[in-house]
Every structure is written in C-alpha cells, then in structure tokens.
Coordinates of C-alpha atoms in Angstrom, one line a residue:
M10 CA 0.1 -0.1 0.2
E11 CA 1.5 3.5 -0.9
E12 CA 2.2 5.6 2.2
K13 CA 0.3 8.9 2.3
K14 CA 2.5 12.1 2.1
F15 CA 2.2 15.5 3.5
D16 CA 0.4 17.7 1.0
L17 CA 1.8 21.5 1.4
N18 CA -0.6 22.7 -1.3
S19 CA -3.7 21.6 0.4
I20 CA -2.8 23.3 3.6
I21 CA -1.9 26.6 1.9
G22 CA -5.3 26.3 0.0
F23 CA -7.2 25.9 3.3
V24 CA -5.5 28.8 4.9
L25 CA -6.4 31.1 1.9
I26 CA -10.0 30.1 2.1
F27 CA -10.1 30.7 5.9
G28 CA -8.6 34.0 5.4
I29 CA -11.0 35.1 2.7
L30 CA -14.0 34.1 5.0
I31 CA -12.7 36.1 8.0
W32 CA -12.3 39.1 5.6
I33 CA -15.8 38.9 4.3
M34 CA -17.2 38.6 7.8
Y35 CA -15.4 41.6 9.0
Q36 CA -16.4 43.8 5.9
N37 CA -20.1 42.9 6.5
Q38 CA -20.0 43.6 10.3
P39 CA -22.3 46.6 11.0
S40 CA -20.8 49.9 12.3
D41 CA -21.6 51.2 15.7
K42 CA -24.0 53.7 14.0
E43 CA -25.8 51.0 12.3
I44 CA -26.1 49.0 15.5
A45 CA -27.6 51.9 17.2
A46 CA -30.1 52.7 14.5
E47 CA -31.3 49.1 14.5
K48 CA -31.8 49.2 18.3
A49 CA -33.8 52.4 18.2
K50 CA -36.0 50.8 15.4
K51 CA -36.7 47.7 17.5
E52 CA -37.6 49.8 20.6
L53 CA -39.8 51.9 18.5
V54 CA -41.6 48.8 17.2
A55 CA -41.9 47.3 20.7
K56 CA -43.4 50.7 22.0
Q57 CA -46.0 50.9 19.0
E58 CA -47.1 47.2 19.8
A59 CA -47.6 48.0 23.4
Q60 CA -49.4 51.2 22.7
A61 CA -51.5 49.3 20.2
K62 CA -52.3 46.6 22.9
A63 CA -53.3 49.3 25.4
D64 CA -55.6 51.0 22.9
K65 CA -57.5 47.7 22.3
T66 CA -60.6 47.0 24.2
K67 CA -60.6 44.7 27.3
T68 CA -61.9 41.9 25.0
A69 CA -59.4 40.1 23.0
V70 CA -60.4 37.2 20.8
L71 CA -58.0 34.5 20.3
P72 CA -59.2 32.1 17.3
V73 CA -58.1 28.5 18.0
A74 CA -58.9 27.1 14.6
A75 CA -59.8 28.3 11.3
T76 CA -63.5 28.0 9.9
T77 CA -63.1 27.3 6.3
P78 CA -65.6 24.6 5.4
G79 CA -64.4 21.6 3.1
D80 CA -65.4 21.1 -0.5
T81 CA -69.1 20.3 -1.5
V82 CA -68.2 16.5 -2.4
Q83 CA -67.0 15.9 1.1
L84 CA -69.9 17.8 2.8
A85 CA -72.4 15.6 0.8
Q86 CA -70.5 12.2 2.0
L87 CA -70.5 13.4 5.6
Q88 CA -74.3 14.2 5.4
K89 CA -75.2 10.6 4.9
T90 CA -74.0 10.0 8.6
L91 CA -74.1 13.2 10.4
G92 CA -77.1 14.9 8.5
G93 CA -77.2 18.4 9.5
F94 CA -74.1 18.4 11.6
A95 CA -71.8 17.4 8.6
Y96 CA -70.6 20.9 8.5
S97 CA -68.7 20.6 11.6
A98 CA -66.5 17.6 10.3
T99 CA -65.4 19.9 7.4
L100 CA -63.8 22.5 9.6
P101 CA -60.1 22.6 10.4
S102 CA -61.0 22.2 14.1
A103 CA -62.4 18.6 13.2
K104 CA -59.4 17.0 14.9
E105 CA -58.1 15.6 18.2
S106 CA -57.0 18.8 19.5
F107 CA -57.3 20.5 23.2
T108 CA -57.8 23.7 24.7
T109 CA -56.4 24.5 28.2
I110 CA -57.8 27.1 30.4
E111 CA -56.5 27.7 33.9
N112 CA -56.1 29.8 36.9
E113 CA -54.4 29.7 40.4
K114 CA -56.6 27.0 41.6
I115 CA -57.7 24.6 38.8
K116 CA -56.4 23.6 35.4
L117 CA -59.0 22.3 32.6
K118 CA -58.4 20.7 29.4
I119 CA -61.2 20.7 26.9
A120 CA -61.4 18.5 23.9
N121 CA -62.4 19.6 20.3
K122 CA -64.0 16.1 20.2
G123 CA -67.2 16.2 22.4
G124 CA -66.3 19.8 23.5
Y125 CA -66.2 18.6 27.2
I126 CA -63.6 18.6 29.9
V127 CA -61.1 15.8 29.6
E128 CA -58.7 16.8 32.5
A129 CA -59.6 18.8 35.7
T130 CA -56.7 19.2 37.9
L131 CA -56.7 20.9 41.2
K132 CA -53.2 22.9 41.5
E133 CA -53.2 23.3 45.4
F134 CA -53.8 19.6 46.7
E135 CA -51.8 16.4 46.6
K136 CA -53.2 12.9 46.6
F137 CA -52.8 10.4 49.2
Q138 CA -50.4 12.3 51.6
K139 CA -48.4 15.5 51.7
G140 CA -45.3 15.4 49.6
S141 CA -46.5 12.9 47.2
K142 CA -46.0 15.3 44.4
Q143 CA -49.2 13.9 42.6
L144 CA -51.7 16.6 42.3
V145 CA -55.5 15.7 42.8
E146 CA -57.1 15.2 39.4
L147 CA -60.9 14.6 39.4
I148 CA -60.9 14.2 35.7
K149 CA -58.2 12.2 33.7
D150 CA -57.6 9.3 31.3
N151 CA -61.3 9.2 30.1
N152 CA -62.9 8.7 33.5
S153 CA -65.6 11.3 32.7
N154 CA -67.8 11.9 29.8
L155 CA -70.4 14.6 28.9
N156 CA -72.9 13.8 26.1
I157 CA -76.1 15.3 24.6
Q158 CA -78.2 12.9 22.7
L159 CA -79.5 14.8 19.6
Q160 CA -82.4 13.7 17.9
T161 CA -82.7 15.2 14.5
T162 CA -85.7 15.9 12.4
D163 CA -84.4 13.4 9.8
N164 CA -84.8 10.7 12.3
R165 CA -81.0 10.4 13.2
T166 CA -79.7 10.0 16.7
L167 CA -76.3 11.6 17.2
N168 CA -73.9 11.9 20.2
S169 CA -72.3 15.1 20.9
K170 CA -69.4 13.4 22.4
D171 CA -68.5 11.9 18.9
L172 CA -68.6 14.9 17.0
F173 CA -66.2 17.9 16.6
F174 CA -66.6 21.3 18.2
E175 CA -64.9 24.6 17.1
P176 CA -63.2 26.3 19.9
T177 CA -62.7 30.0 20.5
L178 CA -60.9 31.3 23.4
T179 CA -61.8 34.8 24.6
K180 CA -60.5 37.1 27.3
V181 CA -62.8 39.5 29.1
G182 CA -60.5 41.3 31.5
A183 CA -59.2 38.7 33.8
D184 CA -61.9 36.2 32.8
Q185 CA -61.3 33.4 30.2
I186 CA -64.0 32.3 28.1
L187 CA -64.0 29.2 25.8
T188 CA -66.7 28.7 23.4
M189 CA -67.2 25.5 21.9
R190 CA -69.4 25.2 19.0
L191 CA -70.8 22.1 17.3
K192 CA -71.7 23.7 14.0
A193 CA -74.4 22.7 11.3
G194 CA -73.7 25.9 9.5
A195 CA -71.9 29.3 9.7
N196 CA -74.7 30.6 12.1
E197 CA -76.1 27.4 13.3
F198 CA -74.8 25.6 16.3
L199 CA -74.8 23.9 19.5
E200 CA -72.6 25.9 22.0
Y201 CA -70.8 25.0 25.3
K202 CA -69.3 28.4 26.9
Y203 CA -66.9 27.8 29.7
I204 CA -66.2 31.0 32.0
L205 CA -63.3 30.8 34.1
K206 CA -62.5 33.7 36.8
P207 CA -59.3 34.1 38.5
N208 CA -58.9 32.3 41.8
E209 CA -62.1 30.4 41.6
Y210 CA -63.2 26.9 41.6
L211 CA -66.5 27.5 40.0
V212 CA -66.6 27.5 36.2
G213 CA -69.5 29.1 34.4
F214 CA -71.0 26.5 31.9
D215 CA -73.7 27.8 29.3
V216 CA -75.4 25.6 26.9
R217 CA -77.4 26.9 24.1
S218 CA -78.4 26.3 20.4
Q219 CA -78.8 28.8 17.7
G220 CA -80.7 28.3 14.4
L221 CA -81.2 24.4 15.0
N222 CA -85.1 24.6 15.4
K223 CA -85.1 22.8 12.0
I224 CA -82.3 20.4 12.5
L225 CA -83.3 19.0 16.0
N226 CA -86.5 17.3 17.2
S227 CA -87.8 19.6 19.7
S228 CA -90.8 17.6 20.5
K229 CA -89.0 16.3 23.6
P230 CA -86.1 17.5 25.8
L231 CA -82.4 16.6 24.7
D232 CA -80.8 14.3 27.3
L233 CA -77.6 15.6 28.7
V234 CA -75.6 12.6 30.2
W235 CA -72.7 13.2 32.6
D236 CA -70.7 10.3 34.3
L237 CA -67.7 10.1 36.3
K238 CA -65.5 7.2 37.6
S239 CA -64.2 8.9 40.7
Y240 CA -60.4 8.3 41.3
R241 CA -59.1 7.4 44.9
N242 CA -57.4 10.4 46.5
E243 CA -56.9 9.5 50.2
K244 CA -54.9 7.0 52.1
S245 CA -57.9 5.0 53.5
I246 CA -59.8 3.2 50.9
S247 CA -62.6 2.1 53.2
I248 CA -63.2 5.7 54.7
E249 CA -63.1 7.4 51.3
K250 CA -65.7 4.7 50.0
R251 CA -67.9 5.6 53.1
Y252 CA -67.9 9.1 52.2
A253 CA -68.1 9.2 48.5
Q254 CA -71.8 9.8 47.6
L255 CA -74.0 11.4 44.8
E256 CA -75.8 14.3 46.3
Y257 CA -78.5 16.6 44.9
E258 CA -80.7 19.5 45.7
Y259 CA -84.3 19.2 44.3
E260 CA -87.8 20.8 44.7
D261 CA -87.0 24.1 46.3
E262 CA -83.9 23.4 48.8
K263 CA -84.6 19.7 49.5
Y264 CA -81.5 17.5 49.9
S265 CA -81.0 14.0 49.4
S266 CA -78.4 11.4 48.1
V267 CA -78.4 8.2 46.1
S268 CA -78.2 5.3 48.4
D269 CA -74.8 3.6 48.7
G270 CA -74.5 0.0 47.3
T271 CA -74.3 -1.5 44.0
A272 CA -76.1 0.4 41.1
K273 CA -78.6 2.4 43.0
E274 CA -80.7 4.9 41.3
D275 CA -82.9 7.9 42.1
T276 CA -85.4 9.8 39.9
P277 CA -86.0 13.2 41.6
E278 CA -87.7 16.2 40.0
K279 CA -86.6 19.9 39.6
V280 CA -83.2 19.1 40.3
S281 CA -81.0 22.3 40.8
Y282 CA -77.6 20.7 41.3
V283 CA -75.9 17.2 41.1
A284 CA -72.7 16.5 42.9
F285 CA -70.4 13.4 42.4
K286 CA -68.6 13.9 45.9
Q287 CA -65.7 11.9 46.9
H288 CA -64.4 12.3 50.6
F289 CA -62.7 15.5 50.5
F290 CA -63.2 16.5 46.8
T291 CA -66.4 17.1 44.5
A292 CA -67.4 17.8 41.1
I293 CA -70.7 19.6 41.0
L294 CA -73.1 20.4 38.1
A295 CA -75.5 23.3 38.8
T296 CA -78.3 25.0 36.9
D297 CA -80.1 28.3 37.2
K298 CA -83.2 26.6 35.7
P299 CA -83.9 23.3 37.3
F300 CA -83.8 20.1 35.4
E301 CA -87.5 18.8 35.2
K302 CA -87.0 15.1 36.0
S303 CA -83.6 13.5 36.4
K304 CA -82.1 10.1 36.5
L305 CA -79.1 9.7 39.0
Q306 CA -77.0 6.6 39.4
S307 CA -74.4 5.4 41.8
D308 CA -72.3 2.3 41.8
A309 CA -69.8 1.0 44.2
L310 CA -66.5 -0.1 42.5
V311 CA -64.5 -1.3 45.5
K312 CA -65.5 -4.9 46.0
D313 CA -62.2 -5.9 47.4
E314 CA -60.1 -3.1 49.2
K315 CA -56.9 -5.0 48.4
I316 CA -57.6 -5.1 44.6
D317 CA -59.9 -2.3 43.8
T318 CA -57.5 0.6 44.8
T319 CA -57.7 3.0 41.7
F320 CA -61.4 4.0 41.5
I321 CA -64.1 4.5 44.3
K322 CA -67.5 5.0 42.8
Q323 CA -69.2 5.2 39.3
F324 CA -71.6 8.2 39.2
K325 CA -74.0 8.9 36.4
A326 CA -76.6 11.7 35.8
T327 CA -79.2 11.9 32.9
V328 CA -80.9 15.4 33.0
P329 CA -83.3 16.8 30.5
L330 CA -82.6 20.2 28.4
A331 CA -85.9 21.6 27.6
F332 CA -86.7 23.5 24.4
S333 CA -88.2 27.0 24.4
N334 CA -89.2 28.2 20.9
G335 CA -87.3 25.4 19.2
E336 CA -84.0 26.1 21.0
V337 CA -82.2 25.5 24.2
D338 CA -80.7 27.9 26.6
Y339 CA -79.4 26.9 30.1
K340 CA -77.3 28.8 32.2
M341 CA -75.1 26.3 34.4
S342 CA -72.0 26.0 36.3
W343 CA -69.3 23.5 37.3
Y344 CA -67.6 23.2 40.7
F345 CA -64.2 21.2 40.8
G346 CA -62.7 21.7 44.2
P347 CA -62.5 20.7 47.7
A348 CA -65.5 19.6 49.8
D349 CA -64.9 22.3 52.3
Y350 CA -67.8 23.6 54.1
K351 CA -66.5 27.3 54.2
V352 CA -65.5 27.2 50.6
L353 CA -68.9 25.6 49.4
K354 CA -71.0 27.9 51.3
A355 CA -69.1 31.1 50.0
Y356 CA -70.9 30.4 46.7
D357 CA -74.4 30.9 48.0
K358 CA -75.6 28.0 46.0
N359 CA -76.3 25.6 48.9
F360 CA -73.4 23.6 47.9
E361 CA -72.4 23.1 51.7
K362 CA -75.4 20.8 52.1
I363 CA -73.3 18.2 50.5
I364 CA -71.2 17.8 53.8
P365 CA -72.6 15.3 56.1
L366 CA -73.1 17.1 59.3
G367 CA -75.8 15.2 60.4
W368 CA -79.5 15.8 60.4
G369 CA -81.7 17.8 62.8
I370 CA -80.0 18.8 66.0
F371 CA -76.8 17.3 65.1
G372 CA -76.5 19.3 62.1
W373 CA -77.3 22.5 64.0
I374 CA -74.6 21.6 66.6
N375 CA -72.1 21.4 63.7
Q376 CA -73.3 24.2 61.9
W377 CA -73.6 26.9 64.6
I378 CA -71.1 25.6 67.4
F379 CA -68.5 23.1 66.0
I380 CA -67.5 24.7 62.7
P381 CA -67.4 28.3 63.8
L382 CA -65.5 27.5 67.2
F383 CA -63.0 25.2 65.6
G384 CA -62.7 27.4 62.7
F385 CA -61.8 30.3 65.0
L386 CA -59.1 28.2 67.0
S387 CA -57.5 26.8 63.9
S388 CA -57.0 30.2 62.4
Y389 CA -54.7 31.0 65.3
I390 CA -53.0 27.7 66.4
A391 CA -51.8 24.3 65.1
Y392 CA -54.6 21.9 64.1
G393 CA -53.8 19.3 66.7
I394 CA -53.6 21.9 69.6
A395 CA -56.7 23.4 68.2
I396 CA -58.6 19.9 68.6
I397 CA -57.3 19.8 72.2
I398 CA -58.5 23.3 73.2
F399 CA -61.6 22.7 71.3
T400 CA -62.2 19.4 73.4
I401 CA -61.5 21.3 76.5
I402 CA -64.0 24.1 76.0
I403 CA -66.9 21.5 74.7
K404 CA -66.3 19.6 77.9
L405 CA -66.1 22.6 80.4
A406 CA -69.5 23.9 78.8
M407 CA -70.9 20.3 79.5
S408 CA -69.5 20.2 83.0
P409 CA -72.7 21.8 84.8
I410 CA -74.7 18.8 83.0
T411 CA -72.0 16.2 84.0
Y412 CA -72.4 17.5 87.6
K413 CA -76.2 17.2 87.7
S414 CA -75.9 13.6 86.3
F415 CA -73.3 12.7 89.1
L416 CA -75.5 14.4 91.8
S417 CA -78.4 12.4 90.7
Q418 CA -76.3 9.3 90.9
A419 CA -75.3 10.2 94.4
K420 CA -78.9 10.7 95.6
M421 CA -80.0 7.4 94.2
K422 CA -77.0 5.7 95.8
V423 CA -78.0 7.2 99.3
L424 CA -81.6 5.8 98.7
R425 CA -80.5 2.5 97.6
P426 CA -81.0 0.9 100.9
E427 CA -84.3 1.8 101.3
I428 CA -85.4 0.9 97.8
T429 CA -83.8 -2.6 98.5
E430 CA -85.9 -2.9 101.7
L431 CA -88.9 -2.1 99.8
G432 CA -88.2 -4.7 97.2
E433 CA -87.9 -7.2 99.9
K434 CA -91.0 -6.0 101.8
F435 CA -93.2 -6.4 98.6
K436 CA -91.3 -9.0 96.8
K437 CA -94.5 -10.8 95.8
D438 CA -96.4 -7.6 94.6
P439 CA -94.3 -5.8 92.1
M440 CA -97.0 -3.3 91.5
K441 CA -97.1 -2.3 95.2
K442 CA -93.3 -2.2 95.1
Q443 CA -93.2 0.4 92.2
Q444 CA -96.0 2.5 94.0
E445 CA -94.2 2.6 97.2
T446 CA -90.8 3.4 95.3
M447 CA -92.3 6.3 93.5
K448 CA -93.7 7.6 97.0
L449 CA -90.3 7.2 98.6
Y450 CA -88.7 9.4 95.4
N451 CA -91.3 12.0 95.8
K452 CA -91.0 12.2 99.6
A453 CA -87.2 12.5 99.5
G454 CA -87.4 15.1 96.7
V455 CA -85.4 12.8 94.2
N456 CA -86.3 12.5 90.5
P457 CA -85.0 9.0 89.2
M458 CA -85.1 10.5 85.6
A459 CA -82.6 13.3 86.7
G460 CA -79.6 11.3 86.0
C461 CA -80.8 10.2 82.4
I462 CA -81.8 13.8 81.1
P463 CA -78.3 15.3 81.5
A464 CA -76.8 12.1 79.5
L465 CA -79.5 12.5 76.9
I466 CA -78.4 16.3 76.6
Q467 CA -74.8 15.3 75.9
L468 CA -75.6 12.6 73.4
P469 CA -76.4 15.0 70.5
F470 CA -72.9 16.7 71.1
M471 CA -71.2 13.2 71.1
Y472 CA -72.9 12.4 67.8
A473 CA -72.2 15.5 66.1
S474 CA -68.5 15.2 66.7
F475 CA -68.6 11.8 65.0
Q476 CA -70.0 13.7 61.9
F477 CA -67.8 16.9 62.4
F478 CA -64.2 15.5 62.4
P479 CA -64.5 12.9 59.3
S480 CA -65.8 15.9 57.4
A481 CA -63.5 18.6 58.2
F482 CA -61.6 19.4 55.1
E483 CA -59.1 21.5 57.1
L484 CA -57.6 18.6 58.9
R485 CA -56.6 16.8 55.6
Q486 CA -52.8 16.4 55.4
K487 CA -52.4 18.4 58.7
S488 CA -49.8 16.5 60.9
F489 CA -49.6 16.4 64.8
L490 CA -47.2 14.3 66.9
W491 CA -46.7 10.9 65.2
A492 CA -49.7 11.6 62.9
D493 CA -49.0 12.9 59.6
D494 CA -52.7 13.3 58.6
L495 CA -55.3 14.2 61.1
S496 CA -57.8 13.3 58.6
S497 CA -56.7 9.8 58.2
F498 CA -55.4 7.0 60.3
D499 CA -52.2 7.5 62.3
A500 CA -50.4 4.0 61.7
V501 CA -47.6 3.3 64.0
V502 CA -47.2 -0.3 62.8
N503 CA -47.9 -1.7 59.4
L504 CA -49.1 -5.3 59.6
P505 CA -48.0 -7.9 56.9
F506 CA -51.6 -9.2 56.9
H507 CA -55.0 -8.1 56.9
I508 CA -57.4 -8.5 60.0
P509 CA -61.1 -8.5 59.2
L510 CA -62.9 -5.3 60.8
Y511 CA -59.5 -3.9 61.8
G512 CA -57.3 -3.5 59.0
D513 CA -53.5 -4.0 58.1
H514 CA -52.1 -1.4 60.4
I515 CA -52.1 -0.3 64.2
S516 CA -53.2 3.1 65.1
L517 CA -52.2 4.8 68.2
F518 CA -54.8 7.3 69.0
P519 CA -57.7 4.7 69.2
I520 CA -55.6 2.8 71.6
L521 CA -55.0 5.9 73.9
A522 CA -58.6 6.6 73.4
A523 CA -59.9 3.0 74.5
I524 CA -57.6 3.1 77.4
A525 CA -59.2 6.2 78.6
I526 CA -62.7 5.0 78.0
F527 CA -61.9 1.9 80.0
F528 CA -60.7 4.0 83.0
Y529 CA -63.7 6.2 82.6
M530 CA -66.3 3.3 82.7
K531 CA -64.2 1.4 85.6
M532 CA -64.6 4.8 87.5
T533 CA -68.3 5.3 86.8
S534 CA -69.6 1.8 86.8
G535 CA -69.7 1.2 90.5
D536 CA -71.8 4.3 91.1
Q537 CA -74.1 3.6 88.3
Q538 CA -74.7 0.2 89.8
M539 CA -75.3 1.4 93.3
A540 CA -77.7 4.2 91.9
A541 CA -79.8 1.7 89.8
P542 CA -81.1 -1.2 92.0
Q543 CA -82.2 -4.3 90.3
Q544 CA -85.8 -4.3 89.1
E545 CA -87.7 -7.6 89.0
G546 CA -88.3 -8.7 85.3
M547 CA -85.7 -6.2 84.1
P548 CA -82.1 -7.0 82.9
D549 CA -79.3 -7.2 85.5
M550 CA -77.7 -3.8 84.9
A551 CA -74.7 -4.6 87.0
K552 CA -73.7 -7.5 84.8
M553 CA -74.2 -5.6 81.8
M554 CA -72.1 -2.5 83.1
K555 CA -69.3 -5.0 83.8
I556 CA -69.5 -6.4 80.2
M557 CA -69.5 -3.0 78.6
I558 CA -66.4 -1.9 80.5
Y559 CA -64.5 -4.3 78.2
V560 CA -66.8 -4.2 75.2
S561 CA -66.7 -0.3 74.7
P562 CA -62.8 0.0 74.6
L563 CA -62.7 -2.9 72.1
M564 CA -65.4 -1.4 69.8
M565 CA -63.2 1.8 70.0
L566 CA -60.1 -0.2 68.9
I567 CA -61.7 -2.0 66.1
F568 CA -64.0 0.6 64.6
F569 CA -61.7 3.6 65.0
N570 CA -58.4 2.0 63.6
S571 CA -59.1 3.3 60.2
Y572 CA -60.7 6.4 61.2
G573 CA -59.3 10.0 61.2
A574 CA -56.5 10.6 63.9
G575 CA -58.3 13.7 64.5
L576 CA -61.6 12.1 65.8
S577 CA -59.6 9.6 67.9
L578 CA -57.6 12.5 69.4
Y579 CA -60.9 14.2 70.3
N580 CA -62.2 11.0 72.0
F581 CA -59.0 10.7 74.0
I582 CA -58.9 14.1 75.3
S583 CA -62.6 14.1 75.9
N584 CA -62.5 11.1 78.1
L585 CA -59.3 12.2 79.9
I586 CA -61.2 15.5 80.7
T587 CA -64.4 13.9 81.7
I588 CA -62.4 11.6 84.2
G589 CA -60.8 14.7 85.7
I590 CA -64.1 16.5 86.0
M591 CA -65.7 13.4 87.6
F592 CA -62.7 13.0 90.1
V593 CA -63.1 16.5 91.1
I594 CA -66.9 16.5 91.4
K595 CA -66.7 13.2 93.5
N596 CA -63.9 14.1 95.8
Y597 CA -64.3 17.9 96.2
I598 CA -67.8 19.0 95.3
V599 CA -70.4 16.3 96.1
D600 CA -70.5 15.4 99.7
T601 CA -72.7 12.1 100.3
D602 CA -73.1 12.8 104.1
K603 CA -74.8 16.3 103.2
I604 CA -76.8 14.7 100.6
H605 CA -78.0 12.0 102.9
A606 CA -78.9 14.7 105.6
Q607 CA -80.8 16.6 103.1
I608 CA -82.7 13.7 101.8
Q609 CA -83.7 12.9 105.4
E610 CA -84.8 16.4 105.9
N611 CA -86.9 16.4 102.9
K612 CA -88.8 13.4 104.2
L613 CA -89.9 15.4 107.1
K614 CA -91.3 18.1 105.0
E615 CA -94.5 18.1 102.9
P616 CA -94.0 16.0 99.9
K617 CA -93.3 18.0 96.7
K618 CA -96.0 18.3 94.1
Q619 CA -95.8 15.5 91.5
S620 CA -94.8 16.4 88.0
K621 CA -97.6 15.7 85.4
F622 CA -95.5 12.7 84.3
Q623 CA -95.3 11.3 87.7
Q624 CA -99.0 11.9 88.3
R625 CA -99.8 10.2 85.3
L626 CA -97.5 7.1 86.1
Q627 CA -99.0 7.0 89.7
E628 CA -102.5 6.8 88.0
V629 CA -101.6 4.0 85.6
M630 CA -100.2 2.1 88.5
E631 CA -103.3 2.7 90.6
Q632 CA -105.6 1.6 87.8
Q633 CA -103.5 -1.5 87.1
E634 CA -103.6 -2.4 91.0
A635 CA -107.5 -2.0 91.1
A636 CA -107.8 -4.1 87.9
K637 CA -105.6 -6.8 89.5
G638 CA -107.7 -6.7 92.8
Q639 CA -111.0 -7.2 90.5
N640 CA -109.3 -10.1 88.8
K641 CA -108.7 -11.7 92.2
K642 CA -112.3 -11.4 93.4
K643 CA -113.5 -13.1 90.1

C-alpha cells in the first residue's frame, strides 16, 4: 500500500480560504452607528405594539382554529352519516385537539371532540399524603364523559361526544371564556361556553343552541348525560368509600343522596344541582333553571379493598334540557374543588349541604357551634392543639350537666338501701313495690329521671363530633405528633396481613382513646350500679355494666383504627377531661353525707307536688292495681 504524504499545497489552500471568510465577515459587520439605529428601530416597534395593545378594548379574541368548510363533495358524503352536523366535520377544528384554561386553583383541558372537559386538575392539593407530588385530578384518562343525545328531524340519533366542536378562546378582562361550537352551518350551532374567573373553583357553563330549530327534533327535551368514575385520592380506601356519595338538591332546597351500594338509582324532579362527591373533593353540575326530571345513578366499585385501589364510585346523571321556541338555553356552572364547608358556602348555592354534618339537632350543633368554634381556633394555632383546646371548651361547657348527672347518681346511691328494703317487703307484689318506690322518691325530693336527662343532652354533642371530624377538610394532611394526617389513620405499625374489621395497620390514638374509655367506665360503673337497683323482670344492669367496661374499649379499637386521627384524638382528650371532672366532682364538690342529711330533712317536709309525668305514672299504677284486685275477686 502506498504511504500517504504530507500535501503542502492543500494546507496553503485551506489557509487562503479561511482568510477570505474572515475578511468577508469583517467587511459585513455593522458599524456602531448601524447597530444603534437598529436598536432604536426595535424599541420603536415594541413601543408601538404595546401602545396598540393598550388601545384595544378589554376583550381579546384568540381564534384556536380556522373556520373554512371543506369542499361540496366531502360535505355531501358526511351528510349521509351526520346529517345537518356534517358541516362541523369539514372544519379545520375537526381533529383530536385540546384547549387549556387555568387559573391559580384549577386547570381544565377541553377536547375538540365532544367539547367537554377531559382533564380537571386541582393545583393546590396532593393525593394520598403531603409530599406525594401527585396533584389531585378529578378528571383524567377518560374517567368522565359529557354527552347530549341529539335527535334530528331526519330521524337520526347523534351523540355530541362523538362530534367535533370548534373552539374560540376569549378574554374579558381577567376572565377566560372558551366557546365550543358544534356547527351545522356558519350561524347554526350547539354551543358550550366555559367561563373561568381568577382564583375560583367555580366555572360558568352555558349550553345553548342557535338556528337548530329545523335540524333538531324539539318535541321532547335533549338528554344531557354526565358520568364520572371517581379516582381514589386518600390514604384510607374504606373511609373514602364511605363518604363518596352522589348528592343533589331538588324541589326548592330539599336535599338527598343516592343510597350507597351497587347500582342504586333515584329519579328526583326539579333538580338544581348534582354533586359527584368524594371524601374531600367534589365535582358539581349546577343549573339556574332546574332540570324537570332526572335519573341519578351510583355504583360502588370497591369490592375488594386489596385489589380495587384506583376507583371508588361510578356516578351517572341524566338530566333533560327542555326546548323553548325550538332552542335550548341553560345557564349552568361546574364546581371542581375541595368539599370544604366554608369554601362551598361562600358560593351561596347551597353547595355546603353536601357535607354530611348530620340531620336535625346534630347538624345544627355542627353548623352553629363546632364549625365556627373550630374554625376560629384553627386560624390561630396548629390543628392538633386546636382539637385539644376545642375539646376542653366543649367539655367545660358540658360540666354543669355532668355535675347534675353525678349528683342524681349520688342521691340514688343514698336511697338504695331503702329501695332494696321496699323490694324485699313487697317481693310478691311488684306493682305495690313500684308505687311505694315512687312515693319514696317524691317524699325524698329525688327524681329518678334526673340522671338520664343530662346524659341525653350530651348525646347530640357526641354524635355531632362523629359527623364533624371525618368531614373537616381543614384537617386533611395536617400533622400532629406522630400522625402525619389528622384526617386519616395514624398508623404506627403496618401489619404484613389484614385483620377483618380492623385492617392492616395499628393506629395509636384509638388505643389511647380505648384506654381512657376503659378507666372512665371503670370509675363510674360502680356508682351507676349502686344508683340503679335491680328491678324485677328487668336485665341485670350490674352485669351489663361489667361487660360494657370491656366491650366499649374493644369497639373503639376495632372501628376507629381506620378513622381519622383527629376524631380519635378528640375522643381521647374528651374522656381524659371527663375523668378529671368526675374526680373533682366526686372528691371535692359532692358530699354524700350532706346529700343523705338533706334527703332525710326532705322526708320530714310536705311531699313535693308531683310532676304531670309522675302523676300520670301514679294513676296508671293505681288503675293496674285496681284491675288486679277485681281479677282476684272473680
């Protein structure tokens, strides 16, 4: 092979070419004067553009697609399948494309095909736990559809979700307005209008038609169908499943929900909103003009919590859009956001009614006492500390009632020997025993019902707390001590197996609450047994109380293991405070000797006038005694 040699001529040629290029670049470089002139020209253009933008009106139209229809042949072919809406398929917008609108709180992605929302993301909240870096997405990956079934005058049935809408994005001030039109001609269309304001979860949603009175069959309403398969967003599947519900308002501020279970269905009339509610988030469709008759369906998707971990419920709403003069025109709105009582109430559309605060007095306690008080406390201090102070305030407010209850038990305890003596004396005559016992109560000035009434007064507050804490959105992903989320269970040990009714973890706050309940019941059970003597034919309360001492803590352990740590913390602190109050009352306030002396003094006085209830009870006993005597004579 011939060895390559060093080519001097080639090197000289390359050097000359490089030198020529450098010279050309130098000669074409602009002078300082030319650079300054170009800079001044750019600044002038930028200034003119800014001025032109400022001179425009506040409304700026941003077309997303052109509107040039296709050729006549293409239109004729499409008319065979799409009828009057063939025009929409010939537009440049007839393609798989999307338009995004967003503000500080939510991000919505709307598809040309179907014109509906295919993604709804909440920008301020994370799934499962704080720091997961997975934003809450109420709609994604085709888990939701919106469809209007179009019955045409030429006997076609078309679905809006299969047809292409033409998008136009408009800005009015800070508001974004996205108009989606399913066109049957240049000025004939079905329109969805989305209106998104800054810092809002509520999205305006208007549905109207124009020029379709000869295309659509207006003899019956259009059916709008909205369905959504709700994603799991919380740590506890069982609790999220419990609180996921289809809620609705109907017939002038009446509220209800579709019963939980498999494929449940309701058909309410004059519905003003439908809410597909998860535990802490919700999607709501509201209308200013109520839907005449709706079909609402809910189906539980979690059959096995170890397998079904993605979706919680399947929701579906079918609502009618009535025609007026051959057209439809509805002012509606979407809400995609937290199921937070304060946030929902601020919209003044009764959305807050979807929060399960309890019915009747339980709901009133939550609405007028618990929510304002806890909201005030948590606005100044950490949520865990707020729960403790909240519990102290509630228990101190209840302490006079606790005192009344214990005082009644103490009085009954003092009378127990005499009641036992009457029981022995009239052992063979229960009716006479009851009459003499009532006389003793009246003579001593003791009301046997006095101990029950305070306990009954406290029950609504206890039940209200069981409704309030699981629904308190503000506790979501707020930590306290070892609990990283007060709205979910505070697992300290994860088990490698699943225990029926209990779960696959061990929560600490329910254990502490169970211990507190055990000592509270141990402390009070003796007094209750002494206060309530055994009645003939009645269950042995002493034995029942002994059983309940162990059953109640066990129930707390089992049923609250998967509940939110906030509720278990409340119960733990509540029982500790009650133990403290009872200890103080028993040892420093109530004097048994004084009570005994007072009862003996009351016996020497004229018996107190009986209450109507006591009088009626006495009359019934006397009538029964008289009837018994007549039966013996026969």
